[in-house]
Tab-separated table of C-alpha atoms in Angstrom:
chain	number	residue	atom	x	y	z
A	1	UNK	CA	9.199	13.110	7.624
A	2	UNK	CA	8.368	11.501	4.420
A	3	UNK	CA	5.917	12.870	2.151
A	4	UNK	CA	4.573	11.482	-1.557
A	5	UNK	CA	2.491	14.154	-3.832
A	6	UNK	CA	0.831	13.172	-6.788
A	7	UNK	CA	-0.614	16.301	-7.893
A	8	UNK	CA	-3.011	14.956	-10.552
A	9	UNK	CA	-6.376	14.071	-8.955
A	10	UNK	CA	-7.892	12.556	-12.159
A	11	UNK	CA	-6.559	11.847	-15.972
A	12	UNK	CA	-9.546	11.188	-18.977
A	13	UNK	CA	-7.703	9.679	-22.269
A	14	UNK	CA	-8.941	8.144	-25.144
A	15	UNK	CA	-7.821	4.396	-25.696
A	16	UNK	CA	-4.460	4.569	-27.562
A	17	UNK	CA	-3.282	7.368	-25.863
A	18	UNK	CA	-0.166	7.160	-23.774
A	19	UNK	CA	-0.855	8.379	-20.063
A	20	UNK	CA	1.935	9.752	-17.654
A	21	UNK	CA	1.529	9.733	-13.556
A	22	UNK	CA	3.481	12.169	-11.480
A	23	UNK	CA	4.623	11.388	-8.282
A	24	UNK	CA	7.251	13.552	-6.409
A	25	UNK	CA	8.780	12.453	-3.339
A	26	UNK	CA	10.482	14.346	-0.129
A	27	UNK	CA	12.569	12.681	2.334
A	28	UNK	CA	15.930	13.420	4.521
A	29	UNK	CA	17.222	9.616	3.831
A	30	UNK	CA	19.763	8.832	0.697
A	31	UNK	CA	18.722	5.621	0.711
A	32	UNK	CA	14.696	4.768	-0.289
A	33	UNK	CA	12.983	2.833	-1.951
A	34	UNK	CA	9.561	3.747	-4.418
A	35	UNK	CA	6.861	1.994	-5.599
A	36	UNK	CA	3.996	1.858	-7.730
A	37	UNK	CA	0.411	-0.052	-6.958
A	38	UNK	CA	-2.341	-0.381	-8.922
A	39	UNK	CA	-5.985	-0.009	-7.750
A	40	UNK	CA	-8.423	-1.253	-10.362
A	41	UNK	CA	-12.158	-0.964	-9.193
A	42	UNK	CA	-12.197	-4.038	-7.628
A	43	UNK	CA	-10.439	-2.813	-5.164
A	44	UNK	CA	-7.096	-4.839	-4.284
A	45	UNK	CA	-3.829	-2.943	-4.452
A	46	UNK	CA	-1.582	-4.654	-7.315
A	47	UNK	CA	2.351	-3.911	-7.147
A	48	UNK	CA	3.574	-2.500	-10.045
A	49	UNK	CA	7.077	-1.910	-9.405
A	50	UNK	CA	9.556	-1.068	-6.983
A	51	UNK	CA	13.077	0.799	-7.360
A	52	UNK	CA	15.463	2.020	-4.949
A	53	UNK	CA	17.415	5.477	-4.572
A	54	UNK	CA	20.732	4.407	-5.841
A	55	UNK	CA	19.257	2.809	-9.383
A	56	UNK	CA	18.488	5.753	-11.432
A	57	UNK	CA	18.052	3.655	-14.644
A	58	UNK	CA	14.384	4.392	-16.359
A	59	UNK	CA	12.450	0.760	-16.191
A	60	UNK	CA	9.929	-0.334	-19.162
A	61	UNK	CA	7.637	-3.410	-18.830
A	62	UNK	CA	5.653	-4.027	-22.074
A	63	UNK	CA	3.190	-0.943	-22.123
A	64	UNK	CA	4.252	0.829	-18.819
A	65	UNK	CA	7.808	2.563	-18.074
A	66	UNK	CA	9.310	4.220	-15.020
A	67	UNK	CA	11.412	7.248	-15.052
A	68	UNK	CA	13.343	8.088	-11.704
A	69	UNK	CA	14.578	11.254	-11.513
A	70	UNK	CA	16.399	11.901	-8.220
A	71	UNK	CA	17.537	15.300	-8.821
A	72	UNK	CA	13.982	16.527	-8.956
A	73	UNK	CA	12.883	13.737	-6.813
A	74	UNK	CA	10.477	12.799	-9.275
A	75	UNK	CA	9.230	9.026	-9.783
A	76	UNK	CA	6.573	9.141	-13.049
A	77	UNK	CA	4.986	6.451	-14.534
A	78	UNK	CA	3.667	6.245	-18.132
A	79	UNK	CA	1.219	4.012	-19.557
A	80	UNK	CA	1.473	3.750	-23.329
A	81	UNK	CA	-0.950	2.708	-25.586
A	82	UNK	CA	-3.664	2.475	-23.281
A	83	UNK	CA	-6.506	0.348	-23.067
A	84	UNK	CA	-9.829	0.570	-21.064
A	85	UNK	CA	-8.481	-2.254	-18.264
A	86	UNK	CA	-5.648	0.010	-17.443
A	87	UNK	CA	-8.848	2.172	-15.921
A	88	UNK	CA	-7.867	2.239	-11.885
A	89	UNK	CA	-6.445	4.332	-9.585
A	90	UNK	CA	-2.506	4.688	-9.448
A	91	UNK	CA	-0.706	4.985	-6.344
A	92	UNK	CA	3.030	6.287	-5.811
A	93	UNK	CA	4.659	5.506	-2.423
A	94	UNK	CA	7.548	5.659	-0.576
A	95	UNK	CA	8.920	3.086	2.321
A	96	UNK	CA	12.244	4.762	4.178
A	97	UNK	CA	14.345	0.707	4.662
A	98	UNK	CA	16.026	2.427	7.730
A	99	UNK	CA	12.630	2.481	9.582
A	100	UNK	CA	11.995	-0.143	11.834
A	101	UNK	CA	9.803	-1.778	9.482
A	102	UNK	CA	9.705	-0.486	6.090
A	103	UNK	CA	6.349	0.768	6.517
A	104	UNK	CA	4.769	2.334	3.108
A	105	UNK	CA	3.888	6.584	2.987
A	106	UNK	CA	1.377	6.404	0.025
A	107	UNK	CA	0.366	9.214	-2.238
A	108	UNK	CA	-3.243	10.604	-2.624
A	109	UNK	CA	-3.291	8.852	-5.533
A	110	UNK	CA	-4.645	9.402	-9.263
A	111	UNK	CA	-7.323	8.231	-11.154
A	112	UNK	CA	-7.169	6.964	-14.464
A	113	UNK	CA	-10.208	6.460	-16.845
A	114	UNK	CA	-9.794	4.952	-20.567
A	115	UNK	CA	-12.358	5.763	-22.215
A	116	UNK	CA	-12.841	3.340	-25.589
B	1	UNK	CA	3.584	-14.334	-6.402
B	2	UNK	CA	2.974	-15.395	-2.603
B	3	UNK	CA	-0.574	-14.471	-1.829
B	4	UNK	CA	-1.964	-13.155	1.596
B	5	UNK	CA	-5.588	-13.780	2.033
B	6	UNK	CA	-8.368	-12.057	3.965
B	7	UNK	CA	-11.480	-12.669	5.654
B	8	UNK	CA	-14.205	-11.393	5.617
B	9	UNK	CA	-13.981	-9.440	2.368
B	10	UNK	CA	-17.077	-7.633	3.731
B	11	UNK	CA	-18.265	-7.018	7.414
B	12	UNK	CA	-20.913	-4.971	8.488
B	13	UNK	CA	-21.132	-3.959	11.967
B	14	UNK	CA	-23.022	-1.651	14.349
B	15	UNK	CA	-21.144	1.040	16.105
B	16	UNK	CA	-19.260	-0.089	19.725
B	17	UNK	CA	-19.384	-3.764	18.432
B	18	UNK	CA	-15.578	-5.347	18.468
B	19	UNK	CA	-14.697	-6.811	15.203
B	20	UNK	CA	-11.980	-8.609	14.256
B	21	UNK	CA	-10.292	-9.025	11.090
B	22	UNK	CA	-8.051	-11.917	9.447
B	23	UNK	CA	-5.155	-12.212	7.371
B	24	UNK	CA	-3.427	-15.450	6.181
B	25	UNK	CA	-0.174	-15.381	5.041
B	26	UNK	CA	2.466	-17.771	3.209
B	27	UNK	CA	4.570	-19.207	6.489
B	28	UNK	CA	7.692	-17.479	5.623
B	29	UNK	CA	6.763	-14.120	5.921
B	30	UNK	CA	8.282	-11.902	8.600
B	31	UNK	CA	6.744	-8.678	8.368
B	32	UNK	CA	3.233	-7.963	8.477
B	33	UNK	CA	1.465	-4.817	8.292
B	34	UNK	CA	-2.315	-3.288	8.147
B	35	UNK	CA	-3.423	-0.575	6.213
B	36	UNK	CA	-6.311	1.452	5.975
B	37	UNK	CA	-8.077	2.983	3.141
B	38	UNK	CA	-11.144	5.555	3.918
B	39	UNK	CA	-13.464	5.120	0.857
B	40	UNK	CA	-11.871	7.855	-2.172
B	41	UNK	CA	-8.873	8.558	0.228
B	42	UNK	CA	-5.381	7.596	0.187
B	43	UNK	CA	-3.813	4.122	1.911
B	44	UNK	CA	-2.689	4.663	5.310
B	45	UNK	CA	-0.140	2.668	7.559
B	46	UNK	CA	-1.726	1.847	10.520
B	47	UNK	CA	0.847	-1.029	12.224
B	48	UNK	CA	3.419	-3.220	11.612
B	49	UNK	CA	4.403	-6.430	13.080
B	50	UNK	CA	7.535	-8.246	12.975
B	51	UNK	CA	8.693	-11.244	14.923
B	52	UNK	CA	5.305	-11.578	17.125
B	53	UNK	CA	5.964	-7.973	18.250
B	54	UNK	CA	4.550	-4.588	17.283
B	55	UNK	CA	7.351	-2.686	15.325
B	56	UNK	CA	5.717	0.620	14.859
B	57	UNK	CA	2.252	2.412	14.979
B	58	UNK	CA	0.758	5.091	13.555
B	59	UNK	CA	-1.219	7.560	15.547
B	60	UNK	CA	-4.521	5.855	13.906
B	61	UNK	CA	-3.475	2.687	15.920
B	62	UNK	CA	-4.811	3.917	19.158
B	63	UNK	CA	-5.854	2.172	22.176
B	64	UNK	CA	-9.142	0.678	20.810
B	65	UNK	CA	-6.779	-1.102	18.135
B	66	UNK	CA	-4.476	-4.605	18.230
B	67	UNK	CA	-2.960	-7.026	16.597
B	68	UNK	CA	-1.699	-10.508	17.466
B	69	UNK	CA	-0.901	-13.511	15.442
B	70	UNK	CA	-2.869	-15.902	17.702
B	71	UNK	CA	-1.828	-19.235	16.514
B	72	UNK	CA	1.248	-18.774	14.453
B	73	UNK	CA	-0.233	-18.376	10.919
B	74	UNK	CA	-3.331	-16.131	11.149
B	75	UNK	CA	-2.530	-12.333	11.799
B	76	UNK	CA	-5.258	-10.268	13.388
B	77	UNK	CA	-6.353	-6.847	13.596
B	78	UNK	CA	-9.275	-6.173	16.250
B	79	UNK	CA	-11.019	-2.766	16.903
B	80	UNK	CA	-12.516	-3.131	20.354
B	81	UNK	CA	-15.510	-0.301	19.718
B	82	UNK	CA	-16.429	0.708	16.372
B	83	UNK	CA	-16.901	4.052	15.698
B	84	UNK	CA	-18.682	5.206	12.244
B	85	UNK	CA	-15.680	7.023	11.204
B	86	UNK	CA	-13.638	3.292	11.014
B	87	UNK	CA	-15.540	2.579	8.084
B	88	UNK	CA	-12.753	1.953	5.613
B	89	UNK	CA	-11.124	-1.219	3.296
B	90	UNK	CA	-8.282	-2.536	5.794
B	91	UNK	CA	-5.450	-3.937	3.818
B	92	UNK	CA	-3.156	-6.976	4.993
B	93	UNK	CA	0.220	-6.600	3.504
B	94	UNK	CA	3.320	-9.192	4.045
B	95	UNK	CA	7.132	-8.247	3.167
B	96	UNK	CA	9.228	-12.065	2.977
B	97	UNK	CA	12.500	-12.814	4.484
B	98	UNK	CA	13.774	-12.305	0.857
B	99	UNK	CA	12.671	-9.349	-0.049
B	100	UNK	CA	10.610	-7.418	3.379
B	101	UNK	CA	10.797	-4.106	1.795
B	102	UNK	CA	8.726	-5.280	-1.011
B	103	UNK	CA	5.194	-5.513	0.219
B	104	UNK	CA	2.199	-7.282	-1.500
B	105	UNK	CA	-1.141	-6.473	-0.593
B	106	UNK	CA	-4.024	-8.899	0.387
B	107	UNK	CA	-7.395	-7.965	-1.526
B	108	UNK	CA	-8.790	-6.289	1.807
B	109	UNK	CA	-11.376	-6.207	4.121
B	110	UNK	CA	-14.301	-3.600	3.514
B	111	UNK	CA	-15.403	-2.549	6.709
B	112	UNK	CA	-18.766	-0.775	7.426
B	113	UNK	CA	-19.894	0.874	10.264
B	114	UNK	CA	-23.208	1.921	10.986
């Protein structure tokens, strides 16, 4: 069974302040892939960014950056700098490619307020 | 970025009424799937779809649940009886022949029940 934990219900920063989202992962498979969606209060999901099990290199796209850490199957996603529109909820998942159908096991998810 | 579309982005229904929900997607999409989201709660997988067949179901996806893609382009997902406890944002996602691990959301369906 697959299972995604993001242990932080809720995170309150100041604008400017960097922001990091946990997300640890369990599965039996070697081979995975993880993502990251956005859910701003309008309510569509927004992909962020995927990576897969055997790419362990840390990502950065302008103010956000990914650090994979498979040998504490960790996934966490910083925000740096951030401003009020980065406000949403974050979501962490995990989609096993040897399923049938690469279905998506999401975590509970954390929300982010940036306060100006 | 391809885009799937949904309709209705709202529907308000009273309970044991069927309703049936729409998702459009770009033609070269293989895999389709529907999520659920209970209102503060995480995304759920309800069913996926893949080459006009069911590929897997959660146990969510019971017997007063289906999909079909009717007409080769619109993909639906019907609940036969509403029950107040389906009240929820029902997500269309789409994973392309590219890339079908890679799924991108449609803006959802808010569904209440009352």
């Amino acid at each position: 069974a697959q299972k995604v934990t993001q242990a932080q219900t809720e995170i309150s920063v100041v604008e400017k302040e960097d922001v990091t989202l946990d997300c640890v992962y369990e599965t039996r498979d070697t081979t995975y892939y993880l993502f990251w969606y956005k859910q701003p209060p309008s309510g569509e999901l927004v992909f962020l960014i995927r990576r897969n099990s055997f790419d362990e290199q840390n990502e950065i796209s302008g103010r956000y950056s990914w650090n994979f850490q498979k040998s504490t199957s960790s996934f966490n996603f910083t925000i740096t700098a951030s401003q009020v529109v980065d406000s949403a909820v974050y979501f962490c998942a995990l989609s096993d490619p040897r399923s049938n159908d690469y279905k998506l096991s999401f975590g509970a998810g954390t929300t982010v307020t940036v306060r100006a | 970025e391809p885009e799937v579309t949904q309709t209705p982005s709202h529907q308000v229904t009273q309970m044991g009424q069927e309703v049936i929900l729409r998702c459009v997607p770009i033609s070269n999409h293989l895999y389709f799937y529907w999520y659920r989201q209970i209102l503060g709660q995480k995304v759920e997988f309800l069913v996926s779809f893949y080459n006009n067949e069911i590929s897997e179901k959660s146990e969510i996806f019971d017997d007063q649940f289906s999909v079909e893609r009717p007409d080769g382009s619109n993909f639906t997902l019907k609940i036969r009886s509403t029950k107040l406890e389906d009240s929820a944002m029902y997500f269309c996602a789409r994973g392309t022949s590219q890339d079908y691990y890679e799924q991108y959301f449609g803006p959802g369906t808010r569904l209440t029940v009352t």
